[in-house]
Each structure stands twice: as C-alpha cells, then as structure tokens.
Amino acid sequence: MTVSLEQLRRCHVAVDLGAARTRVFVKGVGLVVDEPSVAAVNTRTGALIAVGELAEKMTGRTPGYIRVARPVSGGTVVDIDMAQRMLRHLLGEKLRRQLRRKPRLRAAASTPHDSDPLAQRATVETLVGLGARRVELVDTLIAAAVGCGLPVEQPSATMIMVCGAATTQIAVLSLGSIVTATRIPIGGNAIDHAVIQHLRHRHELMLPTQSVRPLQVALHGSGLSPQGPEVTEIHGRDVATGLARSVRVDTAAVREAIHTPLTSVLDGIGKVLRNCPPDLVADLVDRGIMMVGGSALLPGLDQMLHNATGMTVTIAESPDTCTVLGLGALIEGRIQPLDLDSPATTD
C-alpha cells in the first residue's frame, strides 16, 4: 500500500469512480451515493439535464442535441469537468455543504492497478475541483480485498479478482501489499459486446447494449453451464429491413460466444500464479480466489473458473460495493496494521 493507514484515517470521504457506477462513502455516515457514471448534457446550452439512473435510461433514446456522456472509462477519468459536474449533482447541495464545513477536506479514491500518472492525476484533479485539499490514492485491488473481508494485513496469501465493466484485475496480496498482479482489458462490457456481435452475425438481429445483459437475455439463470433451456426467444430489430423481429437463439452458441473474451481472464489468472512465490501458492490452495465487482455476478462464471483452475472460487457477499466499502473501512480506521512489536507469548 503506497499510502499509510494513518494518512487514510485523516480522510473524510472516499470515492470509487468506476466505468459503470460511481460510489461515495462519507466517514461516520456510510455509503451515500451509488449511481451509474452517466451524465446527460444539452449541447446547445451546456446545461446538465440528468445524471445517474435517469441519464442511463436516456442512452440511445435522446434527440440530437442531447449527449449522454460517460466521464469515466476503465476506472480512469477521461473528462474531468464532466466528472466534477456529475459528482456535484450526485452528492446534492446538502451533503456538499456538510463536506465544505471540514477545515481541510481530505478524500481517498481508488485507482486501477498499474494506472499511469496521468490517470492518477485526473482522479486527483476531479476531487480537488470538488473542494478536497488532499487526495490519497489507494489501489483498487487492496480496497476491494479489505471490503470483502480478506485478511490482507496477514503474512499469508489471498487472491482477489475484481471484475469490472471495462477491465478485470487479478492479484495475490500479502502483508497489505500486492505481490503480483495483472490488469486485463476485458470486463462486463466485452461480454455484452460478444453477445451483441453473435446475434448480429448469426441471426442478423440488432440489439441495444441495455437490452442484452447475458444473464437476462441469453442465459436465463443457467449461466455458463450447459444446464437450462436450449433455446431462448429474443426480440430485436432486423439488420436488413429495420423492422421488429423475434428469433429463437441457441443458448449453447451464446455461451460459446461469451467464452471467447473470458479466455483472456483465464490466461491472466495463470500469469499471476506463475509469477507468485511457491509458498504463497500453497496458501491459495486452501483459500482459493475471491471474486468481486459487478461482473462477478454473471451466472456460472465462478464454476467456469473453478473448472479451469481447480481452485475454490468464492463470490463476495456484496461484490459490487466491496471497493468503496473497503475504502470506508480504511478511512474509519477499522483496519489495523500487523503489530510486529508485540511481545511473544509463552506457554
């Protein structure tokens, strides 16, 4: 962990700027914001029309003068001004007044593993523009591990996989630090895109992204396992005629389409294990892999990883909020460092 626990305890607010959702945790209050990272803007006047859930519903349904923007991509702020406007609206005037009363407002924010300095600076400038005097950056992998209850401060290995919308991050942690890790540009969005392309090429059917969640449209709860209905009926728009049409889709073919992007995730797990010291790998045999992130809820994904690695795969209790809850635990001082100065006990 690059930032000390003492510095994090001085923070008043924690922010998790994700590609899919933005979450804000206030010390002593809890989780106050959990909304999609989307903003709708009137391009004629520059006015902010909507943010969060309402703005996400506008995607693909707006007239030409309304632009639906996503200021965060892959955990990196790509539009600082829009991200600041979105956060101000999500926080609300009452909460912003409470935060402004802090004499020296400090904020903690999560950043993807191995993010470049420009990406880190964009996160810092976003929060500084909201009134933060100092911003502490925490690796998403460490924050997520703390949030799901893993003993990251102990001298034993824990393996975590953060399944986000744009990226998947995999790491082995020990003594509060990352031993080895990798970040793969494959996430929930890539899985959705694979389903969309399969329907377009195989059935000449066009669907918007919002309508093609794999667990709702193609899998019907059977996930990546072969159990479940063999055929699923899907409604969409014909590519050639533009008219509404229904087709019966072979779910086995859809599962095969989803497996293609997930192959990179399996390769990433193998890479992390190969770079991990043998003593820590022995610990992982018993503890297995902890999955967090919204995409971890894809039915059957945990079983697929278990079959490929032979390791126990567990999904966190609240996988989508583990990162921000971990940040909250750090700023509230609920995580204690390993005490190396304590006297040894004698029998």
Coordinates of C-alpha atoms in Angstrom, one line a residue:
M1 CA 0.0 0.0 0.0
T2 CA 1.7 3.2 -1.1
V3 CA -0.3 5.4 1.3
S4 CA -0.1 4.8 5.0
L5 CA -3.1 3.9 7.2
E6 CA -2.5 7.0 9.3
Q7 CA -3.0 9.2 6.3
L8 CA -6.1 7.4 5.2
R9 CA -7.6 7.8 8.7
R10 CA -7.4 11.6 8.3
C11 CA -9.7 11.4 5.2
H12 CA -13.3 12.4 5.4
V13 CA -14.8 10.9 2.2
A14 CA -14.0 8.0 -0.1
V15 CA -14.8 7.9 -3.8
D16 CA -14.9 5.0 -6.2
L17 CA -15.1 6.3 -9.7
G18 CA -15.9 3.2 -11.8
A19 CA -16.7 2.9 -15.5
A20 CA -20.2 1.6 -14.7
R21 CA -21.0 3.2 -11.3
T22 CA -19.8 6.0 -9.0
R23 CA -19.9 5.4 -5.3
V24 CA -19.2 7.8 -2.4
F25 CA -18.6 6.9 1.2
V26 CA -18.7 9.5 4.0
K27 CA -16.9 8.8 7.3
G28 CA -19.5 8.4 10.0
V29 CA -22.4 8.2 7.6
G30 CA -21.7 5.3 5.2
L31 CA -22.5 4.8 1.6
V32 CA -24.3 7.9 0.4
V33 CA -24.0 7.6 -3.5
D34 CA -24.4 4.5 -5.7
E35 CA -25.3 5.6 -9.2
P36 CA -24.3 4.9 -12.8
S37 CA -21.4 7.0 -14.0
V38 CA -23.5 8.7 -16.7
A39 CA -24.5 12.3 -17.4
A40 CA -26.8 13.8 -20.0
V41 CA -26.0 17.3 -21.3
N42 CA -27.8 19.7 -23.6
T43 CA -25.2 20.5 -26.3
R44 CA -27.0 23.8 -27.2
T45 CA -26.9 25.4 -23.8
G46 CA -24.3 23.2 -22.0
A47 CA -26.8 22.6 -19.2
L48 CA -26.7 19.3 -17.3
I49 CA -30.0 17.6 -17.8
A50 CA -29.7 14.4 -15.7
V51 CA -27.1 12.1 -14.0
G52 CA -27.1 8.6 -12.7
E53 CA -30.0 6.3 -13.2
L54 CA -32.1 8.8 -15.2
A55 CA -29.2 9.6 -17.5
E56 CA -28.5 5.9 -18.1
K57 CA -32.1 5.3 -19.2
M58 CA -31.7 8.1 -21.8
T59 CA -28.8 6.2 -23.6
G60 CA -29.8 5.7 -27.2
R61 CA -33.2 7.4 -26.7
T62 CA -32.3 11.1 -26.9
P63 CA -32.7 13.8 -29.7
G64 CA -29.6 15.0 -31.4
Y65 CA -29.0 18.0 -29.2
I66 CA -28.7 15.8 -26.0
R67 CA -25.5 14.0 -25.4
V68 CA -25.2 11.1 -23.0
A69 CA -21.6 11.2 -21.7
R70 CA -19.6 8.7 -19.6
P71 CA -16.8 10.7 -18.0
V72 CA -15.1 7.6 -16.6
S73 CA -13.7 4.8 -18.8
G74 CA -11.9 1.7 -17.4
G75 CA -11.6 3.3 -13.9
T76 CA -9.9 6.4 -15.4
V77 CA -11.4 9.9 -15.6
V78 CA -11.4 10.9 -19.2
D79 CA -13.5 14.1 -18.8
I80 CA -12.5 15.9 -15.6
D81 CA -15.1 18.8 -16.0
M82 CA -18.0 16.4 -16.7
A83 CA -16.9 14.1 -13.8
Q84 CA -16.9 17.0 -11.4
R85 CA -20.4 18.2 -12.5
M86 CA -21.7 14.7 -12.2
L87 CA -20.3 14.3 -8.7
R88 CA -21.7 17.6 -7.6
H89 CA -25.2 16.7 -8.7
L90 CA -25.0 13.2 -7.2
L91 CA -23.8 14.5 -3.8
G92 CA -26.5 17.1 -3.6
E93 CA -26.3 20.6 -2.1
K94 CA -26.9 19.5 1.5
L95 CA -24.1 16.9 1.6
R96 CA -21.7 19.3 -0.2
R97 CA -22.4 21.9 2.4
Q98 CA -21.6 19.4 5.2
L99 CA -18.3 18.5 3.5
R100 CA -17.3 22.1 2.9
R101 CA -17.5 22.7 6.7
K102 CA -14.4 20.5 7.1
P103 CA -11.5 22.8 7.7
R104 CA -9.1 20.7 5.5
L105 CA -11.2 18.3 3.5
R106 CA -9.3 15.1 2.7
A107 CA -10.5 12.4 0.2
A108 CA -9.5 8.9 -0.6
A109 CA -10.0 7.5 -4.1
S110 CA -9.4 4.1 -5.7
T111 CA -7.4 3.8 -8.9
P112 CA -6.9 0.7 -11.1
H113 CA -3.8 -1.3 -10.6
D114 CA -0.8 -0.1 -12.5
S115 CA -2.6 3.0 -13.7
D116 CA -0.3 5.7 -15.3
P117 CA 0.5 9.0 -13.6
L118 CA -1.8 10.9 -16.0
A119 CA -4.8 8.7 -14.9
Q120 CA -4.0 9.2 -11.3
R121 CA -3.6 13.0 -11.8
A122 CA -7.0 13.1 -13.5
T123 CA -8.6 11.4 -10.4
V124 CA -6.9 13.9 -8.1
E125 CA -7.9 16.9 -10.1
T126 CA -11.5 15.7 -10.2
L127 CA -11.7 15.6 -6.4
V128 CA -9.7 18.8 -5.8
G129 CA -12.2 20.6 -8.0
L130 CA -14.9 19.5 -5.5
G131 CA -13.1 21.1 -2.6
A132 CA -10.6 18.4 -1.4
R133 CA -7.4 19.8 -0.1
R134 CA -5.6 16.5 -0.3
V135 CA -6.4 13.2 -2.1
E136 CA -5.0 9.8 -1.1
L137 CA -5.0 7.2 -3.8
V138 CA -5.5 3.5 -3.0
D139 CA -5.1 0.6 -5.4
T140 CA -8.5 -0.9 -6.3
L141 CA -7.3 -4.4 -5.6
I142 CA -6.3 -3.6 -2.0
A143 CA -9.5 -1.6 -1.3
A144 CA -11.7 -4.4 -2.7
A145 CA -9.8 -7.0 -0.7
V146 CA -10.4 -5.0 2.5
G147 CA -14.0 -4.5 1.6
C148 CA -14.8 -8.2 1.2
G149 CA -13.1 -9.1 4.5
L150 CA -9.9 -10.7 3.3
P151 CA -7.0 -10.7 5.9
V152 CA -4.7 -8.6 3.7
E153 CA -2.5 -7.5 6.6
Q154 CA -1.5 -11.0 7.5
P155 CA 1.6 -12.8 6.2
S156 CA -0.4 -15.2 4.1
A157 CA -1.6 -15.2 0.5
T158 CA -5.0 -14.0 -0.6
M159 CA -6.1 -13.9 -4.2
I160 CA -8.7 -11.5 -5.5
M161 CA -10.2 -10.9 -8.9
V162 CA -12.0 -7.5 -9.5
C163 CA -14.4 -8.0 -12.4
G164 CA -15.3 -4.5 -13.6
A165 CA -17.3 -3.2 -16.5
A166 CA -14.2 -2.4 -18.6
T167 CA -11.3 -4.3 -17.0
T168 CA -10.6 -7.4 -14.9
Q169 CA -7.8 -7.1 -12.2
I170 CA -6.3 -10.1 -10.6
A171 CA -3.7 -10.1 -7.8
V172 CA -2.1 -12.0 -4.9
L173 CA -1.8 -10.0 -1.7
S174 CA 0.3 -10.5 1.4
L175 CA 1.2 -8.2 4.3
G176 CA -1.0 -5.4 3.0
S177 CA 0.8 -5.2 -0.4
I178 CA 0.4 -6.6 -3.9
V179 CA 2.9 -9.5 -4.5
T180 CA 1.9 -9.9 -8.2
A181 CA -0.9 -8.6 -10.2
T182 CA -2.2 -8.0 -13.8
R183 CA -4.9 -6.0 -15.4
I184 CA -6.8 -7.3 -18.4
P185 CA -8.9 -5.0 -20.7
I186 CA -11.9 -7.5 -20.6
G187 CA -14.9 -6.9 -18.5
G188 CA -18.7 -6.9 -18.4
N189 CA -18.9 -4.6 -21.4
A190 CA -16.8 -7.0 -23.5
I191 CA -19.1 -9.9 -22.6
D192 CA -22.2 -7.8 -23.6
H193 CA -20.4 -6.9 -26.9
A194 CA -19.7 -10.5 -27.6
V195 CA -23.4 -11.4 -27.3
I196 CA -24.4 -8.4 -29.5
Q197 CA -22.0 -9.4 -32.2
H198 CA -23.1 -13.1 -32.1
L199 CA -26.8 -12.1 -32.6
R200 CA -25.9 -9.7 -35.4
H201 CA -23.7 -12.1 -37.4
R202 CA -25.6 -15.3 -36.8
H203 CA -29.2 -14.0 -36.8
E204 CA -28.9 -10.5 -38.4
L205 CA -30.6 -9.1 -35.3
M206 CA -29.6 -5.7 -33.8
L207 CA -30.0 -5.0 -30.1
P208 CA -29.0 -2.0 -27.9
T209 CA -26.5 -2.7 -25.2
Q210 CA -29.0 -2.1 -22.4
S211 CA -31.2 -4.9 -23.7
V212 CA -28.6 -7.6 -24.0
R213 CA -27.5 -8.4 -20.4
P214 CA -26.3 -12.0 -20.8
L215 CA -27.9 -13.2 -17.6
Q216 CA -31.3 -11.7 -18.6
V217 CA -31.4 -12.4 -22.3
A218 CA -29.3 -15.3 -23.3
L219 CA -28.7 -17.4 -20.2
H220 CA -32.0 -17.4 -18.2
G221 CA -30.2 -18.2 -15.0
S222 CA -28.3 -21.2 -16.4
G223 CA -25.1 -19.2 -16.7
L224 CA -22.1 -20.6 -18.4
S225 CA -23.1 -24.1 -17.5
P226 CA -24.9 -26.4 -20.0
Q227 CA -27.9 -26.8 -17.8
G228 CA -31.1 -24.8 -18.6
P229 CA -33.2 -24.2 -21.7
E230 CA -31.6 -25.0 -25.0
V231 CA -33.4 -22.2 -26.9
T232 CA -34.2 -18.6 -25.9
E233 CA -36.5 -16.2 -27.7
I234 CA -35.1 -12.7 -28.2
H235 CA -36.7 -9.6 -29.7
G236 CA -34.8 -7.0 -31.7
R237 CA -34.5 -5.1 -35.0
D238 CA -33.8 -6.8 -38.3
V239 CA -30.5 -5.6 -39.7
A240 CA -31.7 -5.6 -43.3
T241 CA -35.3 -4.4 -43.1
G242 CA -35.2 -2.3 -39.9
L243 CA -38.4 -4.0 -38.7
A244 CA -39.0 -5.6 -35.3
R245 CA -38.4 -9.3 -35.3
S246 CA -38.1 -12.3 -32.9
V247 CA -35.7 -15.1 -33.2
R248 CA -35.1 -18.3 -31.3
V249 CA -31.4 -18.4 -30.2
D250 CA -29.4 -21.5 -29.3
T251 CA -28.1 -20.8 -25.8
A252 CA -25.1 -23.1 -26.3
A253 CA -23.9 -20.9 -29.1
V254 CA -24.3 -17.8 -26.9
R255 CA -22.3 -19.5 -24.2
E256 CA -19.6 -20.2 -26.7
A257 CA -19.5 -16.5 -27.7
I258 CA -19.2 -15.5 -24.1
H259 CA -16.3 -18.0 -23.5
T260 CA -14.2 -16.2 -26.1
P261 CA -13.5 -13.0 -24.2
L262 CA -13.2 -14.9 -20.9
T263 CA -10.2 -16.9 -22.3
S264 CA -8.1 -13.8 -21.6
V265 CA -9.2 -13.8 -18.0
L266 CA -8.1 -17.4 -17.6
D267 CA -4.7 -16.5 -19.1
G268 CA -4.4 -13.6 -16.6
I269 CA -5.0 -16.0 -13.7
G270 CA -2.3 -18.3 -15.0
K271 CA 0.1 -15.5 -15.4
V272 CA -0.4 -14.3 -11.8
L273 CA 0.1 -17.8 -10.4
R274 CA 3.2 -18.3 -12.4
N275 CA 4.8 -15.1 -11.0
C276 CA 3.8 -15.9 -7.4
P277 CA 6.3 -17.5 -4.9
P278 CA 5.6 -21.2 -4.3
D279 CA 4.9 -20.6 -0.5
L280 CA 2.1 -18.2 -1.3
V281 CA 0.7 -20.5 -4.0
A282 CA 0.4 -23.2 -1.3
D283 CA -1.8 -20.8 0.8
L284 CA -4.0 -20.2 -2.2
V285 CA -4.8 -23.9 -2.5
D286 CA -6.9 -23.6 0.7
R287 CA -8.2 -20.1 0.3
G288 CA -8.9 -20.0 -3.4
I289 CA -10.0 -17.0 -5.4
M290 CA -12.3 -14.2 -4.1
M291 CA -14.4 -12.6 -6.9
V292 CA -15.7 -9.0 -6.5
G293 CA -17.1 -6.5 -8.9
G294 CA -20.5 -6.2 -10.7
S295 CA -19.5 -8.7 -13.5
A296 CA -18.7 -11.3 -10.9
L297 CA -22.5 -11.9 -10.7
L298 CA -22.5 -13.4 -14.2
P299 CA -24.2 -16.8 -13.5
G300 CA -21.8 -19.7 -13.9
L301 CA -18.6 -17.6 -14.1
D302 CA -17.3 -18.9 -10.8
Q303 CA -17.9 -22.5 -11.8
M304 CA -16.1 -21.9 -15.0
L305 CA -13.0 -20.5 -13.2
H306 CA -13.1 -23.4 -10.7
N307 CA -13.2 -26.0 -13.6
A308 CA -10.3 -24.2 -15.3
T309 CA -8.0 -23.7 -12.3
G310 CA -9.1 -26.4 -9.8
M311 CA -9.2 -23.7 -7.1
T312 CA -12.1 -22.8 -4.9
V313 CA -13.8 -19.7 -6.2
T314 CA -16.0 -17.6 -3.9
I315 CA -18.1 -14.6 -4.7
A316 CA -18.1 -11.8 -2.1
E317 CA -21.3 -11.0 -0.2
S318 CA -21.8 -7.6 -1.9
P319 CA -19.4 -7.8 -4.8
D320 CA -20.4 -4.6 -6.5
T321 CA -19.7 -2.4 -3.4
C322 CA -16.6 -4.1 -2.0
T323 CA -14.2 -1.4 -3.3
V324 CA -16.0 1.6 -1.8
L325 CA -16.7 -0.3 1.5
G326 CA -13.0 -1.2 1.7
L327 CA -12.1 2.5 1.3
G328 CA -14.7 3.3 4.0
A329 CA -13.1 0.8 6.4
L330 CA -9.7 2.3 5.8
I331 CA -10.7 5.9 6.4
E332 CA -12.7 4.9 9.5
G333 CA -9.6 3.1 10.9
R334 CA -11.2 -0.4 11.1
I335 CA -8.1 -2.0 9.6
Q336 CA -5.1 -2.3 11.9
P337 CA -1.6 -3.0 10.7
L338 CA 0.3 -6.1 11.7
D339 CA 1.9 -5.4 15.1
L340 CA 5.5 -6.6 14.9
D341 CA 6.5 -5.2 18.3
S342 CA 4.1 -7.2 20.4
P343 CA 5.8 -9.5 22.9
A344 CA 5.9 -13.1 22.1
T345 CA 3.5 -15.3 24.1
T346 CA 4.9 -18.1 26.2
D347 CA 3.3 -21.3 27.3

